[in-house]
Amino acid sequence: MMKSLLVLFALFGLSAGAGAQTAWPDATADNQPGASHSARSVRLPADVKLMSARADPAGAHAAWSGGWRGWGCPAFTCDVALVVEEARGDEATVVIAAAGSELDLSERVQARFVGDELQARLADGSTMQFRQRADGNVDFLWRRRADWVAGVLGKDDSTLEQREAEARRWLARDTLDVKLVQPWQAYSIRVRPAARSSSFIADAGDACLGARVPTDLRFVDPYLVMEFAPTLGGCNFKVQYRAHPVTGKAWAFRQDNGESSWRRIARQADIALQR
């Protein structure tokens, strides 16, 4: 675990700030919600439980009830989850999980609310701070001494069983639509896996994609993954959509030839998987 963390922490550096509230790196302000491209999914305890929002609806920390999940680390390579199981005054019992190619963390720890943050210390001495945005998404900052990694988590109270069931329903359909709306254009991907035909109007009219069927369509928890790998001469990139099978919320990514990581595209767009 320590070696894995040091590999990740070595990617960034920051002088740790003093005081009860955290000195967040300026770079975290540009982070946006999205799907992770982790090599593995987070591992939550079998007995994890979600704190009911009805338990203390008027409480100061009621907005923290439930679970969040999203990405961390450079190029979205870590899958990260937070579950607030119970809150009592300024203290909370939480489960923190993170996974990546060299990372497998799952801990139930006692955390504290400090100002507008939720702060926890892990068994190895590293700390994690969480803060909610106005839109309900959660920033996190994982620090060990002067090193840090960060990311964004979205509200997600779904269970693996629910995600698997919904993914099976999506994959059994003759038609899947991914609708992308930007200020200057709107387009959709319509996929009919059984017929091996589709209607795909590409981003900015990109001729490399044109009308194509997906070259990969599968469930990789927690996302339904739809990938297009153009085969036209001179086209050297892949486009991938990752959608949450329960909410339908989706994100678009692109990988250029020779690159080992994916970059997010259409950051200003609203994307949704629709039946």
mmCIF file with all atom_site columns, C-alpha atoms in Angstrom, residues 123-249:
data_model
loop_
_atom_site.group_PDB
_atom_site.id
_atom_site.type_symbol
_atom_site.label_atom_id
_atom_site.label_alt_id
_atom_site.label_comp_id
_atom_site.label_asym_id
_atom_site.label_entity_id
_atom_site.label_seq_id
_atom_site.pdbx_PDB_ins_code
_atom_site.Cartn_x
_atom_site.Cartn_y
_atom_site.Cartn_z
_atom_site.occupancy
_atom_site.B_iso_or_equiv
_atom_site.pdbx_formal_charge
_atom_site.auth_seq_id
_atom_site.auth_comp_id
_atom_site.auth_asym_id
_atom_site.auth_atom_id
_atom_site.pdbx_PDB_model_num
ATOM 1   C CA . ALA A 1 123 ? -4.040  3.900  8.766   1.00 0.00 ? 123 ALA A CA 1
ATOM 2   C CA . ASP A 1 124 ? -0.798  4.783  6.980   1.00 0.00 ? 124 ASP A CA 1
ATOM 3   C CA . GLY A 1 125 ? -0.860  8.366  8.299   1.00 0.00 ? 125 GLY A CA 1
ATOM 4   C CA . SER A 1 126 ? -2.018  10.011 5.077   1.00 0.00 ? 126 SER A CA 1
ATOM 5   C CA . THR A 1 127 ? -5.051  12.319 5.257   1.00 0.00 ? 127 THR A CA 1
ATOM 6   C CA . MET A 1 128 ? -8.095  12.845 3.071   1.00 0.00 ? 128 MET A CA 1
ATOM 7   C CA . GLN A 1 129 ? -10.163 16.003 2.984   1.00 0.00 ? 129 GLN A CA 1
ATOM 8   C CA . PHE A 1 130 ? -13.548 16.306 1.271   1.00 0.00 ? 130 PHE A CA 1
ATOM 9   C CA . ARG A 1 131 ? -15.576 19.431 0.523   1.00 0.00 ? 131 ARG A CA 1
ATOM 10  C CA . GLN A 1 132 ? -18.921 19.772 -1.202  1.00 0.00 ? 132 GLN A CA 1
ATOM 11  C CA . ARG A 1 133 ? -19.484 22.030 -4.173  1.00 0.00 ? 133 ARG A CA 1
ATOM 12  C CA . ALA A 1 134 ? -22.653 24.032 -4.729  1.00 0.00 ? 134 ALA A CA 1
ATOM 13  C CA . ASP A 1 135 ? -23.764 21.473 -7.328  1.00 0.00 ? 135 ASP A CA 1
ATOM 14  C CA . GLY A 1 136 ? -23.501 18.592 -4.832  1.00 0.00 ? 136 GLY A CA 1
ATOM 15  C CA . ASN A 1 137 ? -20.286 17.122 -6.217  1.00 0.00 ? 137 ASN A CA 1
ATOM 16  C CA . VAL A 1 138 ? -17.414 16.567 -3.795  1.00 0.00 ? 138 VAL A CA 1
ATOM 17  C CA . ASP A 1 139 ? -13.759 17.548 -4.169  1.00 0.00 ? 139 ASP A CA 1
ATOM 18  C CA . PHE A 1 140 ? -11.222 15.383 -2.378  1.00 0.00 ? 140 PHE A CA 1
ATOM 19  C CA . LEU A 1 141 ? -7.578  15.954 -1.527  1.00 0.00 ? 141 LEU A CA 1
ATOM 20  C CA . TRP A 1 142 ? -5.345  13.058 -0.464  1.00 0.00 ? 142 TRP A CA 1
ATOM 21  C CA . ARG A 1 143 ? -2.133  14.161 1.218   1.00 0.00 ? 143 ARG A CA 1
ATOM 22  C CA . ARG A 1 144 ? 0.957   12.614 2.691   1.00 0.00 ? 144 ARG A CA 1
ATOM 23  C CA . ARG A 1 145 ? 3.410   15.180 3.998   1.00 0.00 ? 145 ARG A CA 1
ATOM 24  C CA . ALA A 1 146 ? 4.110   17.548 1.075   1.00 0.00 ? 146 ALA A CA 1
ATOM 25  C CA . ASP A 1 147 ? 2.639   15.311 -1.656  1.00 0.00 ? 147 ASP A CA 1
ATOM 26  C CA . TRP A 1 148 ? -0.950  15.118 -2.853  1.00 0.00 ? 148 TRP A CA 1
ATOM 27  C CA . VAL A 1 149 ? -3.441  13.760 -5.347  1.00 0.00 ? 149 VAL A CA 1
ATOM 28  C CA . ALA A 1 150 ? -6.969  15.018 -5.957  1.00 0.00 ? 150 ALA A CA 1
ATOM 29  C CA . GLY A 1 151 ? -10.200 14.394 -7.851  1.00 0.00 ? 151 GLY A CA 1
ATOM 30  C CA . VAL A 1 152 ? -13.978 14.853 -7.922  1.00 0.00 ? 152 VAL A CA 1
ATOM 31  C CA . LEU A 1 153 ? -16.761 12.544 -6.698  1.00 0.00 ? 153 LEU A CA 1
ATOM 32  C CA . GLY A 1 154 ? -20.406 12.564 -7.776  1.00 0.00 ? 154 GLY A CA 1
ATOM 33  C CA . LYS A 1 155 ? -23.380 11.484 -5.655  1.00 0.00 ? 155 LYS A CA 1
ATOM 34  C CA . ASP A 1 156 ? -23.920 7.738  -6.067  1.00 0.00 ? 156 ASP A CA 1
ATOM 35  C CA . ASP A 1 157 ? -25.996 5.661  -3.670  1.00 0.00 ? 157 ASP A CA 1
ATOM 36  C CA . SER A 1 158 ? -26.432 2.740  -6.068  1.00 0.00 ? 158 SER A CA 1
ATOM 37  C CA . THR A 1 159 ? -25.352 -0.799 -5.239  1.00 0.00 ? 159 THR A CA 1
ATOM 38  C CA . LEU A 1 160 ? -23.377 -3.152 -7.465  1.00 0.00 ? 160 LEU A CA 1
ATOM 39  C CA . GLU A 1 161 ? -26.476 -5.306 -7.859  1.00 0.00 ? 161 GLU A CA 1
ATOM 40  C CA . GLN A 1 162 ? -28.489 -2.319 -9.088  1.00 0.00 ? 162 GLN A CA 1
ATOM 41  C CA . ARG A 1 163 ? -25.769 -1.290 -11.548 1.00 0.00 ? 163 ARG A CA 1
ATOM 42  C CA . GLU A 1 164 ? -25.409 -4.810 -12.910 1.00 0.00 ? 164 GLU A CA 1
ATOM 43  C CA . ALA A 1 165 ? -29.164 -5.184 -13.363 1.00 0.00 ? 165 ALA A CA 1
ATOM 44  C CA . GLU A 1 166 ? -29.501 -1.868 -15.164 1.00 0.00 ? 166 GLU A CA 1
ATOM 45  C CA . ALA A 1 167 ? -26.473 -2.609 -17.358 1.00 0.00 ? 167 ALA A CA 1
ATOM 46  C CA . ARG A 1 168 ? -28.061 -5.893 -18.447 1.00 0.00 ? 168 ARG A CA 1
ATOM 47  C CA . ARG A 1 169 ? -31.227 -3.996 -19.422 1.00 0.00 ? 169 ARG A CA 1
ATOM 48  C CA . TRP A 1 170 ? -29.237 -1.477 -21.450 1.00 0.00 ? 170 TRP A CA 1
ATOM 49  C CA . LEU A 1 171 ? -27.219 -4.137 -23.238 1.00 0.00 ? 171 LEU A CA 1
ATOM 50  C CA . ALA A 1 172 ? -30.328 -6.170 -24.086 1.00 0.00 ? 172 ALA A CA 1
ATOM 51  C CA . ARG A 1 173 ? -31.923 -3.290 -25.983 1.00 0.00 ? 173 ARG A CA 1
ATOM 52  C CA . ASP A 1 174 ? -31.852 -2.915 -29.739 1.00 0.00 ? 174 ASP A CA 1
ATOM 53  C CA . THR A 1 175 ? -31.236 0.825  -29.427 1.00 0.00 ? 175 THR A CA 1
ATOM 54  C CA . LEU A 1 176 ? -28.994 2.899  -27.200 1.00 0.00 ? 176 LEU A CA 1
ATOM 55  C CA . ASP A 1 177 ? -28.825 6.677  -27.538 1.00 0.00 ? 177 ASP A CA 1
ATOM 56  C CA . VAL A 1 178 ? -26.085 8.922  -26.220 1.00 0.00 ? 178 VAL A CA 1
ATOM 57  C CA . LYS A 1 179 ? -27.265 12.506 -26.557 1.00 0.00 ? 179 LYS A CA 1
ATOM 58  C CA . LEU A 1 180 ? -24.691 15.276 -26.382 1.00 0.00 ? 180 LEU A CA 1
ATOM 59  C CA . VAL A 1 181 ? -25.802 18.893 -26.266 1.00 0.00 ? 181 VAL A CA 1
ATOM 60  C CA . GLN A 1 182 ? -23.336 21.762 -26.577 1.00 0.00 ? 182 GLN A CA 1
ATOM 61  C CA . PRO A 1 183 ? -24.036 25.463 -26.977 1.00 0.00 ? 183 PRO A CA 1
ATOM 62  C CA . TRP A 1 184 ? -23.260 25.300 -30.695 1.00 0.00 ? 184 TRP A CA 1
ATOM 63  C CA . GLN A 1 185 ? -24.514 21.854 -31.695 1.00 0.00 ? 185 GLN A CA 1
ATOM 64  C CA . ALA A 1 186 ? -26.374 18.717 -30.681 1.00 0.00 ? 186 ALA A CA 1
ATOM 65  C CA . TYR A 1 187 ? -25.808 15.194 -31.860 1.00 0.00 ? 187 TYR A CA 1
ATOM 66  C CA . SER A 1 188 ? -26.613 11.643 -30.846 1.00 0.00 ? 188 SER A CA 1
ATOM 67  C CA . ILE A 1 189 ? -25.214 8.164  -31.134 1.00 0.00 ? 189 ILE A CA 1
ATOM 68  C CA . ARG A 1 190 ? -27.780 5.498  -31.892 1.00 0.00 ? 190 ARG A CA 1
ATOM 69  C CA . VAL A 1 191 ? -26.501 1.962  -31.545 1.00 0.00 ? 191 VAL A CA 1
ATOM 70  C CA . ARG A 1 192 ? -28.272 -1.224 -32.585 1.00 0.00 ? 192 ARG A CA 1
ATOM 71  C CA . PRO A 1 193 ? -25.857 -3.961 -31.479 1.00 0.00 ? 193 PRO A CA 1
ATOM 72  C CA . ALA A 1 194 ? -28.019 -6.843 -32.718 1.00 0.00 ? 194 ALA A CA 1
ATOM 73  C CA . ALA A 1 195 ? -28.243 -5.469 -36.243 1.00 0.00 ? 195 ALA A CA 1
ATOM 74  C CA . ARG A 1 196 ? -24.630 -4.260 -36.198 1.00 0.00 ? 196 ARG A CA 1
ATOM 75  C CA . SER A 1 197 ? -25.684 -0.910 -37.579 1.00 0.00 ? 197 SER A CA 1
ATOM 76  C CA . SER A 1 198 ? -25.765 2.569  -36.121 1.00 0.00 ? 198 SER A CA 1
ATOM 77  C CA . SER A 1 199 ? -26.267 6.214  -36.837 1.00 0.00 ? 199 SER A CA 1
ATOM 78  C CA . PHE A 1 200 ? -23.443 8.240  -35.371 1.00 0.00 ? 200 PHE A CA 1
ATOM 79  C CA . ILE A 1 201 ? -23.049 11.951 -36.051 1.00 0.00 ? 201 ILE A CA 1
ATOM 80  C CA . ALA A 1 202 ? -19.507 12.636 -34.975 1.00 0.00 ? 202 ALA A CA 1
ATOM 81  C CA . ASP A 1 203 ? -18.165 15.490 -32.885 1.00 0.00 ? 203 ASP A CA 1
ATOM 82  C CA . ALA A 1 204 ? -17.620 18.520 -35.141 1.00 0.00 ? 204 ALA A CA 1
ATOM 83  C CA . GLY A 1 205 ? -18.447 16.370 -38.167 1.00 0.00 ? 205 GLY A CA 1
ATOM 84  C CA . ASP A 1 206 ? -15.252 14.347 -37.785 1.00 0.00 ? 206 ASP A CA 1
ATOM 85  C CA . ALA A 1 207 ? -14.963 12.167 -40.894 1.00 0.00 ? 207 ALA A CA 1
ATOM 86  C CA . CYS A 1 208 ? -12.847 9.626  -39.036 1.00 0.00 ? 208 CYS A CA 1
ATOM 87  C CA . LEU A 1 209 ? -15.864 8.416  -37.106 1.00 0.00 ? 209 LEU A CA 1
ATOM 88  C CA . GLY A 1 210 ? -18.761 8.999  -39.464 1.00 0.00 ? 210 GLY A CA 1
ATOM 89  C CA . ALA A 1 211 ? -21.501 6.372  -39.186 1.00 0.00 ? 211 ALA A CA 1
ATOM 90  C CA . ARG A 1 212 ? -20.051 3.422  -37.301 1.00 0.00 ? 212 ARG A CA 1
ATOM 91  C CA . VAL A 1 213 ? -20.967 0.690  -34.868 1.00 0.00 ? 213 VAL A CA 1
ATOM 92  C CA . PRO A 1 214 ? -19.124 0.576  -31.550 1.00 0.00 ? 214 PRO A CA 1
ATOM 93  C CA . THR A 1 215 ? -16.084 -1.659 -31.492 1.00 0.00 ? 215 THR A CA 1
ATOM 94  C CA . ASP A 1 216 ? -16.624 -2.315 -27.779 1.00 0.00 ? 216 ASP A CA 1
ATOM 95  C CA . LEU A 1 217 ? -19.828 -2.307 -25.728 1.00 0.00 ? 217 LEU A CA 1
ATOM 96  C CA . ARG A 1 218 ? -19.739 -3.778 -22.210 1.00 0.00 ? 218 ARG A CA 1
ATOM 97  C CA . PHE A 1 219 ? -20.277 -3.184 -18.489 1.00 0.00 ? 219 PHE A CA 1
ATOM 98  C CA . VAL A 1 220 ? -17.153 -2.356 -16.466 1.00 0.00 ? 220 VAL A CA 1
ATOM 99  C CA . ASP A 1 221 ? -18.356 -1.509 -12.982 1.00 0.00 ? 221 ASP A CA 1
ATOM 100 C CA . PRO A 1 222 ? -19.563 1.099  -12.349 1.00 0.00 ? 222 PRO A CA 1
ATOM 101 C CA . TYR A 1 223 ? -19.907 2.177  -16.002 1.00 0.00 ? 223 TYR A CA 1
ATOM 102 C CA . LEU A 1 224 ? -21.453 1.037  -19.225 1.00 0.00 ? 224 LEU A CA 1
ATOM 103 C CA . VAL A 1 225 ? -18.603 1.448  -21.730 1.00 0.00 ? 225 VAL A CA 1
ATOM 104 C CA . MET A 1 226 ? -19.184 2.247  -25.419 1.00 0.00 ? 226 MET A CA 1
ATOM 105 C CA . GLU A 1 227 ? -16.083 2.637  -27.587 1.00 0.00 ? 227 GLU A CA 1
ATOM 106 C CA . PHE A 1 228 ? -15.514 3.625  -31.189 1.00 0.00 ? 228 PHE A CA 1
ATOM 107 C CA . ALA A 1 229 ? -12.191 2.835  -32.845 1.00 0.00 ? 229 ALA A CA 1
ATOM 108 C CA . PRO A 1 230 ? -12.207 4.291  -36.394 1.00 0.00 ? 230 PRO A CA 1
ATOM 109 C CA . THR A 1 231 ? -10.462 2.244  -39.057 1.00 0.00 ? 231 THR A CA 1
ATOM 110 C CA . LEU A 1 232 ? -10.272 4.797  -41.859 1.00 0.00 ? 232 LEU A CA 1
ATOM 111 C CA . GLY A 1 233 ? -6.826  5.560  -43.236 1.00 0.00 ? 233 GLY A CA 1
ATOM 112 C CA . GLY A 1 234 ? -5.102  8.335  -41.333 1.00 0.00 ? 234 GLY A CA 1
ATOM 113 C CA . CYS A 1 235 ? -7.449  8.075  -38.344 1.00 0.00 ? 235 CYS A CA 1
ATOM 114 C CA . ASN A 1 236 ? -5.465  7.290  -35.238 1.00 0.00 ? 236 ASN A CA 1
ATOM 115 C CA . PHE A 1 237 ? -7.707  7.837  -32.233 1.00 0.00 ? 237 PHE A CA 1
ATOM 116 C CA . LYS A 1 238 ? -10.460 6.193  -30.215 1.00 0.00 ? 238 LYS A CA 1
ATOM 117 C CA . VAL A 1 239 ? -13.556 7.768  -28.694 1.00 0.00 ? 239 VAL A CA 1
ATOM 118 C CA . GLN A 1 240 ? -15.135 6.249  -25.611 1.00 0.00 ? 240 GLN A CA 1
ATOM 119 C CA . TYR A 1 241 ? -18.331 7.005  -23.710 1.00 0.00 ? 241 TYR A CA 1
ATOM 120 C CA . ARG A 1 242 ? -18.696 5.915  -20.097 1.00 0.00 ? 242 ARG A CA 1
ATOM 121 C CA . ALA A 1 243 ? -22.206 6.076  -18.651 1.00 0.00 ? 243 ALA A CA 1
ATOM 122 C CA . HIS A 1 244 ? -23.597 5.239  -15.233 1.00 0.00 ? 244 HIS A CA 1
ATOM 123 C CA . PRO A 1 245 ? -26.245 2.571  -15.942 1.00 0.00 ? 245 PRO A CA 1
ATOM 124 C CA . VAL A 1 246 ? -28.567 3.714  -13.118 1.00 0.00 ? 246 VAL A CA 1
ATOM 125 C CA . THR A 1 247 ? -28.525 7.485  -13.678 1.00 0.00 ? 247 THR A CA 1
ATOM 126 C CA . GLY A 1 248 ? -27.696 7.507  -17.391 1.00 0.00 ? 248 GLY A CA 1
ATOM 127 C CA . LYS A 1 249 ? -25.149 10.276 -16.839 1.00 0.00 ? 249 LYS A CA 1
#
